[in-house]
CSV table of C-alpha atoms and ligand atoms in Angstrom, one decimal:
chain,number,residue,atom,x,y,z
Q,133,MET,CA,112.8,123.2,117.3
Q,134,PHE,CA,114.3,120.3,119.3
Q,135,GLU,CA,116.4,121.5,122.2
Q,136,MET,CA,117.6,119.6,125.2
Q,137,LYS,CA,117.1,121.9,128.2
Q,138,GLU,CA,118.3,121.8,131.8
Q,139,GLU,CA,114.8,121.4,133.0
Q,140,TYR,CA,114.3,118.2,131.0
Q,141,LYS,CA,117.1,116.4,133.0
Q,142,VAL,CA,115.8,113.4,134.8
Q,143,GLY,CA,119.0,113.1,136.9
Q,144,VAL,CA,119.9,109.7,135.6
Q,145,ALA,CA,122.9,110.1,133.3
Q,146,GLY,CA,122.1,107.3,130.9
Q,147,ILE,CA,118.6,108.5,130.3
Q,148,ASP,CA,119.6,112.1,130.0
Q,149,GLU,CA,122.2,111.3,127.4
Q,150,GLN,CA,119.7,109.3,125.4
Q,151,HIS,CA,117.1,112.0,125.5
Q,152,ALA,CA,119.8,114.5,124.3
Q,153,LYS,CA,120.6,112.2,121.4
Q,154,LEU,CA,116.9,112.0,120.5
Q,155,PHE,CA,116.7,115.8,120.4
Q,156,GLU,CA,119.8,116.0,118.3
Q,157,LEU,CA,118.4,113.6,115.7
Q,158,GLY,CA,115.1,115.5,115.6
Q,159,GLU,CA,116.9,118.9,115.2
Q,160,LYS,CA,119.1,117.4,112.4
Q,161,ALA,CA,116.0,116.4,110.5
Q,162,TYR,CA,114.4,119.8,111.0
Q,163,GLN,CA,117.5,121.7,109.9
Q,164,LEU,CA,117.6,119.6,106.7
Q,165,LEU,CA,113.9,120.3,106.1
Q,166,LYS,CA,114.7,124.0,106.2
Q,167,ASP,CA,117.7,123.7,103.9
Q,168,GLU,CA,116.5,124.6,100.4
Q,169,TYR,CA,119.8,123.7,98.7
Q,170,SER,CA,120.4,120.3,100.0
Q,171,ILE,CA,120.5,117.6,97.4
Q,172,ASP,CA,118.4,114.5,98.1
Q,173,LYS,CA,117.1,116.2,101.2
Q,174,TYR,CA,114.0,114.0,101.5
Q,175,ASP,CA,116.1,110.8,101.3
Q,176,LYS,CA,118.3,112.2,104.0
Q,177,ILE,CA,115.4,113.3,106.2
Q,178,VAL,CA,113.7,109.9,105.9
Q,179,ALA,CA,117.0,108.2,106.9
Q,180,ILE,CA,117.3,110.4,110.0
Q,181,ILE,CA,113.7,109.8,111.0
Q,182,GLU,CA,114.3,106.1,110.7
Q,183,GLU,CA,117.4,106.4,112.8
Q,184,LEU,CA,115.4,108.4,115.4
Q,185,ARG,CA,112.7,105.7,115.4
Q,186,ASP,CA,115.2,102.9,115.9
Q,187,TYR,CA,117.1,104.8,118.5
Q,188,THR,CA,113.8,105.5,120.3
Q,189,ILE,CA,113.1,101.8,120.5
Q,190,VAL,CA,116.6,101.2,122.1
Q,191,HIS,CA,116.0,104.1,124.4
Q,192,PHE,CA,112.6,103.0,125.6
Q,193,LYS,CA,114.0,99.5,126.3
Q,194,ASP,CA,116.9,100.9,128.3
Q,195,GLU,CA,114.6,103.3,130.2
Q,196,GLU,CA,112.2,100.5,131.0
Q,197,ASP,CA,115.0,98.2,132.2
Q,198,TYR,CA,116.2,101.0,134.5
Q,199,MET,CA,112.6,101.5,135.8
Q,200,GLU,CA,112.4,97.8,136.5
Q,201,SER,CA,115.8,97.8,138.3
Q,202,ILE,CA,114.5,100.5,140.7
Q,203,HIS,CA,111.1,98.8,141.0
Q,204,TYR,CA,109.4,101.8,139.6
Q,205,LYS,CA,105.7,101.7,140.3
Q,206,LYS,CA,104.5,103.5,137.1
Q,207,LEU,CA,106.5,101.3,134.7
Q,208,PHE,CA,103.3,99.8,133.1
Q,209,SER,CA,101.9,103.2,132.3
Q,210,GLN,CA,105.2,104.2,130.8
Q,211,LYS,CA,105.3,101.1,128.7
Q,212,ILE,CA,101.9,101.8,127.2
Q,213,ASP,CA,102.9,105.3,126.3
Q,214,HIS,CA,106.1,104.1,124.7
Q,215,GLU,CA,104.3,101.5,122.7
Q,216,LYS,CA,101.8,104.0,121.4
Q,217,PHE,CA,104.5,106.3,120.3
Q,218,ILE,CA,106.5,103.6,118.5
Q,219,LYS,CA,103.3,102.5,116.7
Q,220,LYS,CA,102.5,106.0,115.6
Q,221,ILE,CA,106.0,106.5,114.1
Q,222,SER,CA,106.1,103.1,112.6
Q,223,ASP,CA,102.7,103.5,111.0
Q,224,THR,CA,103.9,106.6,109.3
Q,225,ASP,CA,104.8,105.6,105.8
Q,226,LEU,CA,108.0,107.6,105.2
Q,227,ASN,CA,108.2,106.3,101.6
Q,228,LYS,CA,105.0,107.9,100.7
Q,229,ILE,CA,106.3,111.4,101.3
Q,230,ASP,CA,106.0,112.7,97.8
Q,231,GLN,CA,103.1,115.2,98.0
Q,232,ASN,CA,103.3,118.2,100.3
Q,233,GLN,CA,106.6,116.7,101.6
Q,234,ASP,CA,107.6,119.7,103.7
Q,235,GLU,CA,104.2,120.0,105.3
Q,236,TYR,CA,104.0,116.3,106.0
Q,237,ILE,CA,107.5,116.1,107.5
Q,238,MET,CA,106.9,119.3,109.5
Q,239,GLU,CA,103.8,117.8,111.0
Q,240,LEU,CA,105.6,114.6,112.0
Q,241,LEU,CA,108.5,116.5,113.5
Q,242,ASN,CA,106.1,118.7,115.4
Q,243,PHE,CA,104.4,115.7,116.8
Q,244,ILE,CA,107.7,114.1,117.8
Q,245,ALA,CA,109.0,117.2,119.4
Q,246,LYS,CA,105.8,117.8,121.4
Q,247,TRP,CA,105.5,114.2,122.4
Q,248,LEU,CA,109.1,113.9,123.6
Q,249,THR,CA,109.0,117.1,125.6
Q,250,ASN,CA,105.6,116.4,127.2
Q,251,HIS,CA,106.5,112.8,128.0
Q,252,ILE,CA,109.8,113.8,129.6
Q,253,ILE,CA,108.3,116.6,131.7
Q,254,GLU,CA,105.1,114.7,132.7
Q,255,LYS,CA,106.5,111.2,133.1
Q,256,ASP,CA,110.3,110.8,132.9
Q,257,LEU,CA,111.1,113.5,135.5
Q,258,LEU,CA,109.3,111.4,138.0
Q,259,ILE,CA,111.6,108.4,137.4
Q,260,GLY,CA,114.5,110.4,138.8
Q,261,ARG,CA,112.6,111.0,141.9
Q,262,ASN,CA,111.3,107.5,141.9
Q,263,ASN,CA,107.7,108.4,142.5
B,242,FE2,FE1,112.5,108.7,127.9
């Protein structure tokens, strides 16, 4: 579901490494969701999603610092996107996942995967070209 591909590479090593780590965390949560035999699977999934959220906050900060350092013109629009994404994930009450757990988590992971991929392709790739 989450896969770092060659075409997602921005060309800035630090950013690409962090994007890869975000995909890794997302994939870890997804694999657990599919695992029928895992004990305490929902607790583990919630922990990974929390880790993903926290790491995303660190990543956005680093990415914004980089954009600032190269005087990137679209920094403001990136910041708005980043804030919206963090808000959406933070507003998701992970402790309330007790009914239709699988469906709920699947929807959330789908949202994260789509958002990350679209954001990288439509916005982050431009950072590498500085335009
Ligand atoms: Fe990014």
